[in-house]
């Protein structure tokens, strides 16, 4: 077992908060959410659970393309030249999306909704075969993060642009739940939404919230498991084994390269990113997964990211992640 801990961990960080472990959760975004927290004896976790569920329902009501009345769906339905007023949360997620889109040269693109649908990974439903070249070219021409204009709290629809936050919204939701728990009196907690996690504080006995870097069911990590102490850290993983379809003997994974419009094909099985915020960890998994085993580690080192790359024939650890394991 390999162990990774935050580089700025202080002795005070492990001071036991006491109390008891409390767990609760519910459904959101087509997956499950869960919280484990150090709670005082007799704490009203049922009340906190209801407030967290309400918070997540509001996020879904803004950012889910599966909801026809969501803000994101209303934007996608706008005619060319239309504007939409964005709630603060929506505007923040869009801003972080555009940040990583620009920094990655389009490896992350929140306007790739048409491509997501075309390949059967969106609300339009699954497909059994890849799209024709003309349909793919048409969808590609409708994408482009640099076509999207933002003016304060308003976003501009240039025509045919389809936003999709599936590569970042879960991470944002994890961060929002973590912030809410602290305000509601549970500052020591572990939050998970569909495999994206954030740990804050410690368990009642002072032990950290541990999480293992995810491996495909049939392929353990080549160098052995890696266990991470999530103290003020988030972890997110994107893998080619999570969603895919097979046609004519070839498997098409859900990680799409917005620059080509096609699923990636470069021998990278999965990417895991550790970051202070889950919104960035979530987005960066996609960035590095699209960039692949050659350009991904270069990007990770240039931006001092703690990243793990699982290849078909090995693994790569970014320098920052390696430093966390020394």
Coordinates of C-alpha atoms in Angstrom, one line a residue:
X1 CA 0.0 0.0 0.0
X2 CA 1.4 3.4 -1.0
X3 CA 0.3 6.4 1.1
X4 CA -0.2 10.0 0.0
X5 CA -0.7 12.9 2.4
X6 CA -1.1 16.6 1.9
X7 CA 2.2 18.5 1.7
X8 CA 1.1 21.2 4.1
X9 CA -0.3 18.9 6.8
X10 CA 0.2 20.4 10.3
X11 CA 0.2 18.7 13.8
X12 CA -3.0 20.6 14.6
X13 CA -4.7 19.1 11.6
X14 CA -5.0 15.7 13.3
X15 CA -6.4 16.9 16.6
X16 CA -9.4 14.6 17.3
X17 CA -12.7 16.5 17.1
X18 CA -14.5 13.8 19.2
X19 CA -18.1 13.0 18.7
X20 CA -19.5 10.1 16.8
X21 CA -19.5 9.1 13.1
X22 CA -22.8 9.9 11.4
X23 CA -23.7 8.9 7.8
X24 CA -26.5 10.0 5.5
X25 CA -27.1 10.5 1.8
X26 CA -29.6 10.4 -1.0
X27 CA -29.9 10.6 -4.8
X28 CA -28.7 13.3 -7.2
X29 CA -27.5 13.7 -10.8
X30 CA -28.4 10.1 -11.6
X31 CA -26.0 8.9 -8.9
X32 CA -25.9 8.8 -5.1
X33 CA -24.5 11.3 -2.7
X34 CA -23.2 10.4 0.8
X35 CA -21.8 12.2 3.8
X36 CA -19.8 10.8 6.7
X37 CA -19.2 13.3 9.5
X38 CA -17.9 13.7 13.0
X39 CA -21.0 14.8 14.8
X40 CA -21.7 15.8 18.4
X41 CA -23.9 13.3 20.4
X42 CA -27.5 14.0 19.6
X43 CA -26.8 16.2 16.5
X44 CA -29.8 16.6 14.2
X45 CA -28.4 14.8 11.1
X46 CA -31.9 14.4 9.6
X47 CA -32.2 18.2 9.4
X48 CA -28.8 18.5 7.7
X49 CA -29.6 15.7 5.3
X50 CA -32.8 17.5 4.2
X51 CA -30.9 20.8 3.7
X52 CA -28.1 19.1 1.7
X53 CA -30.7 17.4 -0.5
X54 CA -32.4 20.7 -1.1
X55 CA -29.0 22.3 -2.1
X56 CA -28.3 19.5 -4.6
X57 CA -31.8 19.7 -6.0
X58 CA -31.2 23.4 -6.7
X59 CA -27.9 22.6 -8.5
X60 CA -29.7 20.0 -10.6
X61 CA -32.4 22.6 -11.4
X62 CA -29.6 24.8 -12.8
X63 CA -27.1 22.5 -14.4
X64 CA -28.8 19.2 -15.5
X65 CA -29.4 18.8 -19.3
X66 CA -31.7 16.0 -18.3
X67 CA -34.1 18.6 -16.8
X68 CA -35.9 20.5 -19.6
X69 CA -36.7 23.4 -17.3
X70 CA -33.1 23.7 -15.9
X71 CA -31.2 26.9 -16.6
X72 CA -28.7 25.0 -18.8
X73 CA -31.5 23.6 -20.9
X74 CA -33.1 27.0 -21.3
X75 CA -29.8 28.4 -22.5
X76 CA -29.4 25.5 -25.0
X77 CA -32.9 26.2 -26.4
X78 CA -32.3 29.9 -27.0
X79 CA -32.4 31.2 -30.5
X80 CA -29.2 32.9 -31.9
X81 CA -28.7 36.2 -30.3
X82 CA -30.5 35.3 -27.1
X83 CA -29.2 36.0 -23.6
X84 CA -29.9 34.2 -20.3
X85 CA -29.5 35.5 -16.7
X86 CA -27.3 33.1 -14.8
X87 CA -27.7 32.2 -11.1
X88 CA -24.4 32.7 -9.2
X89 CA -23.7 29.0 -9.0
X90 CA -24.2 28.5 -12.7
X91 CA -22.0 31.5 -13.5
X92 CA -19.2 30.1 -11.3
X93 CA -19.3 26.7 -12.9
X94 CA -19.3 28.3 -16.4
X95 CA -16.4 30.6 -15.4
X96 CA -14.3 27.6 -14.2
X97 CA -15.2 25.6 -17.3
X98 CA -14.0 28.4 -19.6
X99 CA -10.9 28.9 -17.5
X100 CA -9.8 25.3 -18.1
X101 CA -11.0 25.3 -21.7
X102 CA -8.7 28.2 -22.4
X103 CA -5.8 26.9 -20.4
X104 CA -6.0 23.4 -22.0
X105 CA -6.4 24.6 -25.6
X106 CA -9.9 23.2 -25.8
X107 CA -9.2 19.8 -24.3
X108 CA -12.0 20.7 -21.9
X109 CA -15.0 22.4 -23.5
X110 CA -18.4 23.1 -21.8
X111 CA -20.0 23.7 -25.2
X112 CA -19.6 20.1 -26.4
X113 CA -23.2 19.1 -25.5
X114 CA -24.1 18.2 -29.1
X115 CA -21.1 15.8 -29.3
X116 CA -22.1 14.2 -26.0
X117 CA -25.6 13.6 -27.3
X118 CA -24.3 12.4 -30.7
X119 CA -22.2 9.7 -29.1
X120 CA -25.0 8.5 -26.9
X121 CA -23.7 9.8 -23.5
X122 CA -26.3 12.5 -22.9
X123 CA -30.0 12.9 -22.4
X124 CA -30.7 12.0 -26.0
X125 CA -30.1 8.4 -25.1
X126 CA -27.6 5.6 -25.9
X127 CA -26.5 4.7 -29.5
X128 CA -25.2 1.5 -30.9
X129 CA -22.9 2.8 -33.5
X130 CA -20.7 5.8 -34.1
X131 CA -22.2 8.8 -36.0
X132 CA -21.6 9.4 -39.6
X133 CA -18.9 11.8 -40.7
X134 CA -21.4 14.5 -41.9
X135 CA -23.3 14.4 -38.6
X136 CA -20.1 14.6 -36.6
X137 CA -18.8 17.5 -38.6
X138 CA -22.2 19.3 -38.2
X139 CA -22.0 18.8 -34.4
X140 CA -18.4 19.9 -34.3
X141 CA -19.2 23.1 -36.1
X142 CA -21.9 23.9 -33.4
X143 CA -19.3 23.6 -30.6
X144 CA -16.6 26.0 -29.5
X145 CA -16.1 27.5 -26.0
X146 CA -14.7 30.7 -27.7
X147 CA -18.1 31.3 -29.3
X148 CA -19.7 31.8 -25.9
X149 CA -19.9 35.4 -24.7
X150 CA -20.4 36.3 -21.0
X151 CA -21.4 39.7 -19.8
X152 CA -21.5 39.9 -16.0
X153 CA -24.2 37.5 -15.0
X154 CA -25.5 37.0 -18.5
X155 CA -24.5 34.4 -21.1
X156 CA -25.0 34.8 -24.9
X157 CA -26.3 32.2 -27.2
X158 CA -24.6 32.7 -30.6
X159 CA -26.8 30.0 -32.2
X160 CA -26.8 26.2 -31.8
X161 CA -24.4 26.1 -28.8
X162 CA -25.2 23.3 -26.3
X163 CA -23.7 23.6 -22.9
X164 CA -22.9 20.5 -20.9
X165 CA -21.5 20.5 -17.4
X166 CA -21.2 16.8 -16.9
X167 CA -17.4 17.0 -16.6
X168 CA -17.5 19.6 -13.8
X169 CA -20.9 19.8 -12.1
X170 CA -20.5 16.9 -9.7
X171 CA -17.2 18.4 -8.5
X172 CA -18.9 21.7 -7.9
X173 CA -21.7 20.0 -6.0
X174 CA -19.2 18.2 -3.7
X175 CA -17.6 21.6 -2.8
X176 CA -21.0 23.2 -2.2
X177 CA -22.0 20.3 0.1
X178 CA -18.7 20.5 2.0
X179 CA -19.2 24.3 2.5
X180 CA -22.8 23.8 3.7
X181 CA -21.8 21.1 6.2
X182 CA -19.3 23.4 7.8
X183 CA -21.9 26.2 8.1
X184 CA -24.4 23.7 9.5
X185 CA -22.1 22.6 12.3
X186 CA -20.3 19.6 10.8
X187 CA -16.8 20.9 9.8
X188 CA -15.2 17.4 9.9
X189 CA -16.7 15.4 7.1
X190 CA -16.2 13.3 3.9
X191 CA -18.5 14.0 0.9
X192 CA -19.0 11.8 -2.1
X193 CA -21.1 12.2 -5.2
X194 CA -20.8 9.6 -7.9
X195 CA -17.1 8.8 -7.1
X196 CA -15.9 12.3 -6.6
X197 CA -14.8 13.0 -3.0
X198 CA -13.7 15.7 -0.7
X199 CA -12.5 15.4 2.9
X200 CA -12.4 18.2 5.5
X201 CA -11.0 17.8 9.0
X202 CA -10.7 14.3 10.5
X203 CA -12.6 11.5 11.9
X204 CA -13.7 11.7 15.6
X205 CA -10.4 9.9 16.6
X206 CA -8.2 12.2 14.6
X207 CA -7.6 9.7 11.8
X208 CA -7.9 11.2 8.3
X209 CA -10.6 10.5 5.8
X210 CA -8.9 7.8 3.6
X211 CA -9.7 7.2 -0.1
X212 CA -8.0 4.9 -2.5
X213 CA -7.1 5.9 -6.1
X214 CA -9.7 4.1 -8.2
X215 CA -8.6 1.2 -10.4
X216 CA -10.6 -0.6 -13.2
X217 CA -12.3 -3.7 -11.8
X218 CA -10.0 -6.0 -13.8
X219 CA -6.8 -4.0 -13.6
X220 CA -5.2 -3.2 -10.2
X221 CA -2.7 -0.3 -10.1
X222 CA 0.7 -1.6 -11.5
X223 CA 2.7 -0.3 -8.5
X224 CA 0.1 -1.3 -5.9
X225 CA -2.8 0.6 -4.3
X226 CA -2.5 4.2 -3.4
X227 CA -4.3 5.5 -0.3
X228 CA -4.8 9.2 0.1
X229 CA -5.4 11.2 3.2
X230 CA -8.2 13.6 2.2
X231 CA -7.5 16.4 4.7
X232 CA -8.7 19.5 2.9
X233 CA -8.3 17.6 -0.4
X234 CA -10.6 16.4 -3.1
X235 CA -10.1 13.5 -5.4
X236 CA -11.7 12.8 -8.8
X237 CA -11.2 10.0 -11.4
X238 CA -12.1 9.7 -15.0
X239 CA -11.7 6.3 -16.7
X240 CA -12.5 4.8 -20.1
X241 CA -14.1 1.8 -18.3
X242 CA -17.0 3.8 -16.7
X243 CA -19.2 4.3 -19.8
X244 CA -18.8 3.0 -23.3
X245 CA -20.4 1.1 -26.1
X246 CA -18.9 -1.4 -28.6
X247 CA -19.5 -1.5 -32.3
X248 CA -17.9 -3.8 -34.9
X249 CA -15.4 -5.0 -32.3
X250 CA -14.3 -1.5 -31.2
X251 CA -15.1 0.0 -27.9
X252 CA -16.0 3.7 -27.8
X253 CA -15.4 5.3 -24.4
X254 CA -17.3 8.4 -23.0
X255 CA -14.2 10.6 -22.8
X256 CA -14.6 12.8 -26.0
X257 CA -11.9 15.0 -27.4
X258 CA -13.8 18.3 -28.2
X259 CA -11.1 19.2 -30.7
X260 CA -11.8 16.2 -32.9
X261 CA -15.3 15.3 -31.8
X262 CA -14.4 11.7 -31.2
X263 CA -13.7 9.4 -28.2
X264 CA -10.0 9.5 -27.2
X265 CA -7.8 6.6 -28.4
X266 CA -4.4 6.8 -26.8
X267 CA -3.9 4.0 -24.3
X268 CA -4.8 5.9 -21.2
X269 CA -7.1 3.9 -19.0
X270 CA -7.8 6.4 -16.2
X271 CA -6.7 9.7 -14.7
X272 CA -7.0 10.7 -11.0
X273 CA -6.5 14.3 -9.8
X274 CA -6.1 15.6 -6.2
X275 CA -6.9 19.2 -5.7
X276 CA -8.1 21.6 -3.0
X277 CA -11.4 22.0 -4.8
X278 CA -13.4 19.2 -6.3
X279 CA -14.7 21.4 -9.1
X280 CA -11.1 21.7 -10.4
X281 CA -10.2 18.1 -9.7
X282 CA -13.3 17.0 -11.7
X283 CA -12.5 19.2 -14.7
X284 CA -8.8 18.4 -14.7
X285 CA -9.5 14.7 -15.0
X286 CA -11.2 15.4 -18.3
X287 CA -8.4 17.8 -19.4
X288 CA -5.7 15.2 -18.6
X289 CA -7.7 12.3 -20.0
X290 CA -8.1 14.1 -23.3
X291 CA -4.5 15.2 -23.5
X292 CA -3.4 11.7 -23.0
X293 CA -0.3 9.9 -21.7
X294 CA 2.1 12.1 -23.6
X295 CA 0.8 15.7 -23.2
X296 CA -1.2 15.0 -20.0
X297 CA 1.8 14.6 -17.7
X298 CA 3.5 17.6 -19.2
X299 CA 0.4 19.7 -18.5
X300 CA 0.2 18.3 -14.9
X301 CA 3.9 19.2 -14.2
X302 CA 3.6 22.6 -15.8
X303 CA 0.6 23.4 -13.5
X304 CA 1.9 21.6 -10.4
X305 CA -1.0 19.1 -10.3
X306 CA -1.1 16.0 -8.2
X307 CA -2.2 13.5 -10.9
X308 CA -2.1 9.8 -11.4
X309 CA -2.2 8.3 -15.0
X310 CA -3.1 4.6 -15.4
X311 CA -1.9 3.4 -18.8
X312 CA -2.6 0.1 -20.5
X313 CA 1.0 -0.9 -19.8
X314 CA 2.1 1.1 -16.7
X315 CA 1.5 4.2 -14.7
X316 CA 2.8 7.8 -14.4
X317 CA 2.8 9.9 -11.3
X318 CA 3.1 13.6 -11.5
X319 CA 6.0 15.1 -9.5
X320 CA 3.6 16.7 -7.0
X321 CA 1.8 13.4 -6.4
X322 CA 5.2 11.7 -6.0
X323 CA 6.2 14.3 -3.4
X324 CA 3.0 13.6 -1.4
X325 CA 4.2 9.9 -1.2
X326 CA 7.8 10.6 0.0

